[in-house]
Amino acid sequence: MTDYGRPLQFGMFPTPDADRVDAILDLVRMADEEGLDLVGIQDHPYQKRFLDTWSLMAVVLARTTRIRVFPDVASLPLRPPAVMAKAAASLDVISGGRFELAVGAGAFWQAIGAMGGPERTPGEAAGALTEALDVIRLMWSGEKSVRYDGAHYQLSGVHPGPRPAHDIGLWLGVGGPRMLGVLGREADGWVPSVSYFPPPVLPGLHARIDESATAAGRDPAAIQRIYNVFGAITDGPSGGFLNGPVQQWVDELTGLVLESGMDTFVFGAEGDDPHQHRKWAVEVVPAVREAVARHRDMPK
C-alpha cells in the first residue's frame, strides 16, 4: 500500500453524552480555534445517555466558525434517506458549506428494532445503503421533481431541495466486499475505525475500493480515507499502538499516511479528556503534517 497523496485532515470525536453538553461545546470550540478540520459525532439514537446527533451537530455548527461537522456515521435504518438528505443540505446551507455526510448500513439491530426501525439481514442492509446513495443524490439534484422505485426506498414525484451550499462529501462507514465495491464506484470517502479495521487489514480493503473505482473510470485517489483513531497520548513509554508519547503518535500516523493509504484522522480520547484533545490538536497534528510533507518532498 502506498500514499495516495491527498491533503491531510484531522478531527475530533466527542462523545454526545447528554450530561456533558458544556464540555462538548468547549472541546469543539477548541478544535475550531486550533485549526482542526472536522468534528465527527457518532449516531446511536437508541443509546439513552446520548443526545440526538443531528440536534447536536446543528448546535456545534452554530457555535463554531470554520470547522466542518459530520455524523460518524449516520444510522440509516433510523434515518430515512430522503429526510436525511434534506437535513444535511439544510445544515450545509445554514453553516455556509461546513457539513459532510457519512452513512452506515446499521448495527445493533435489536436496539434499532426496539426503536421501531427495521431489523435487516446483512444483504438487506447492503441493498438499503446502496439505494440510499441514489435517494440522497436525487434529493440534492436540484431537479424539479424526482422519482425512485427501490426495494427499500421510493420517491414518487417529490420536489427536492434545498440544494447544499457545497458539494457535500458522501462517505460510507462500511467494510464488506460488496459495499466497498459500491463505495469505489459511487461514494466520496471511506470511514473505518481502528478498533474494527486495524492497520494490517487496510491494504486489502483499499485494494477492493481501488479495483471498483478503476473499473468505474474513477481515480482511486479521489476517494477520501477517514480513520477514526482512539488511544492515549502519554508522557511515558509506549503502551502499544497509539498509546505513547507524542513522537510515537507522529511516527505511527505518518506511517498510516505513507504506508497504509489513510489521509484523515478523527481522534477520540478516553472520557473525552480535554488535555488529550489539546495535545492532539497542538502537538500531534502539526507534527504529522510536517513529517508527511517532508517525506512527500523527498526525491523518489
JSON list of N, CA, C and O in Angstrom, two decimals, residues 17 53 109 117 119-120 128 215 242 254 263 300:
[
{"chain": "A", "resi": 17, "resn": "ASP", "atom": "N", "xyz": [-22.63, 12.73, 25.08]},
{"chain": "A", "resi": 17, "resn": "ASP", "atom": "CA", "xyz": [-23.30, 12.48, 26.36]},
{"chain": "A", "resi": 17, "resn": "ASP", "atom": "C", "xyz": [-24.21, 13.64, 26.72]},
{"chain": "A", "resi": 17, "resn": "ASP", "atom": "O", "xyz": [-23.80, 14.82, 26.71]},
{"chain": "A", "resi": 53, "resn": "THR", "atom": "N", "xyz": [-27.89, 13.06, 17.67]},
{"chain": "A", "resi": 53, "resn": "THR", "atom": "CA", "xyz": [-26.70, 13.51, 16.95]},
{"chain": "A", "resi": 53, "resn": "THR", "atom": "C", "xyz": [-26.98, 14.70, 16.05]},
{"chain": "A", "resi": 53, "resn": "THR", "atom": "O", "xyz": [-26.20, 15.65, 15.98]},
{"chain": "A", "resi": 109, "resn": "TRP", "atom": "N", "xyz": [-28.84, -4.34, 15.81]},
{"chain": "A", "resi": 109, "resn": "TRP", "atom": "CA", "xyz": [-30.16, -4.45, 15.19]},
{"chain": "A", "resi": 109, "resn": "TRP", "atom": "C", "xyz": [-31.29, -4.62, 16.19]},
{"chain": "A", "resi": 109, "resn": "TRP", "atom": "O", "xyz": [-32.40, -4.14, 15.96]},
{"chain": "A", "resi": 117, "resn": "GLY", "atom": "N", "xyz": [-37.28, 0.64, 14.18]},
{"chain": "A", "resi": 117, "resn": "GLY", "atom": "CA", "xyz": [-36.61, 0.53, 12.89]},
{"chain": "A", "resi": 117, "resn": "GLY", "atom": "C", "xyz": [-36.61, -0.90, 12.38]},
{"chain": "A", "resi": 117, "resn": "GLY", "atom": "O", "xyz": [-36.94, -1.84, 13.11]},
{"chain": "A", "resi": 119, "resn": "GLU", "atom": "N", "xyz": [-35.17, -4.49, 11.28]},
{"chain": "A", "resi": 119, "resn": "GLU", "atom": "CA", "xyz": [-34.06, -5.37, 11.64]},
{"chain": "A", "resi": 119, "resn": "GLU", "atom": "C", "xyz": [-33.66, -6.11, 10.37]},
{"chain": "A", "resi": 119, "resn": "GLU", "atom": "O", "xyz": [-34.24, -7.13, 10.02]},
{"chain": "A", "resi": 120, "resn": "ARG", "atom": "N", "xyz": [-32.66, -5.61, 9.67]},
{"chain": "A", "resi": 120, "resn": "ARG", "atom": "CA", "xyz": [-32.29, -6.11, 8.35]},
{"chain": "A", "resi": 120, "resn": "ARG", "atom": "C", "xyz": [-31.21, -7.18, 8.42]},
{"chain": "A", "resi": 120, "resn": "ARG", "atom": "O", "xyz": [-30.34, -7.16, 9.29]},
{"chain": "A", "resi": 128, "resn": "ALA", "atom": "N", "xyz": [-30.16, -1.68, 1.09]},
{"chain": "A", "resi": 128, "resn": "ALA", "atom": "CA", "xyz": [-30.77, -0.41, 1.51]},
{"chain": "A", "resi": 128, "resn": "ALA", "atom": "C", "xyz": [-29.76, 0.73, 1.44]},
{"chain": "A", "resi": 128, "resn": "ALA", "atom": "O", "xyz": [-30.11, 1.84, 1.02]},
{"chain": "A", "resi": 215, "resn": "ALA", "atom": "N", "xyz": [-12.47, 0.33, -12.22]},
{"chain": "A", "resi": 215, "resn": "ALA", "atom": "CA", "xyz": [-13.41, -0.28, -13.17]},
{"chain": "A", "resi": 215, "resn": "ALA", "atom": "C", "xyz": [-14.51, 0.69, -13.56]},
{"chain": "A", "resi": 215, "resn": "ALA", "atom": "O", "xyz": [-15.07, 0.61, -14.67]},
{"chain": "A", "resi": 242, "resn": "LEU", "atom": "N", "xyz": [-0.71, 3.46, 19.15]},
{"chain": "A", "resi": 242, "resn": "LEU", "atom": "CA", "xyz": [-1.46, 4.66, 19.51]},
{"chain": "A", "resi": 242, "resn": "LEU", "atom": "C", "xyz": [-1.65, 4.79, 21.02]},
{"chain": "A", "resi": 242, "resn": "LEU", "atom": "O", "xyz": [-2.70, 5.22, 21.51]},
{"chain": "A", "resi": 254, "resn": "THR", "atom": "N", "xyz": [2.06, 9.09, 10.66]},
{"chain": "A", "resi": 254, "resn": "THR", "atom": "CA", "xyz": [2.79, 9.31, 9.41]},
{"chain": "A", "resi": 254, "resn": "THR", "atom": "C", "xyz": [2.88, 8.02, 8.62]},
{"chain": "A", "resi": 254, "resn": "THR", "atom": "O", "xyz": [2.70, 8.01, 7.39]},
{"chain": "A", "resi": 263, "resn": "ASP", "atom": "N", "xyz": [-5.68, 9.33, 4.96]},
{"chain": "A", "resi": 263, "resn": "ASP", "atom": "CA", "xyz": [-5.34, 10.75, 4.81]},
{"chain": "A", "resi": 263, "resn": "ASP", "atom": "C", "xyz": [-6.03, 11.64, 5.84]},
{"chain": "A", "resi": 263, "resn": "ASP", "atom": "O", "xyz": [-5.70, 12.82, 5.96]},
{"chain": "A", "resi": 300, "resn": "LYS", "atom": "N", "xyz": [12.17, 10.81, -5.16]},
{"chain": "A", "resi": 300, "resn": "LYS", "atom": "CA", "xyz": [11.73, 9.41, -5.28]},
{"chain": "A", "resi": 300, "resn": "LYS", "atom": "C", "xyz": [12.82, 8.56, -5.91]},
{"chain": "A", "resi": 300, "resn": "LYS", "atom": "O", "xyz": [13.57, 9.01, -6.75]}
]
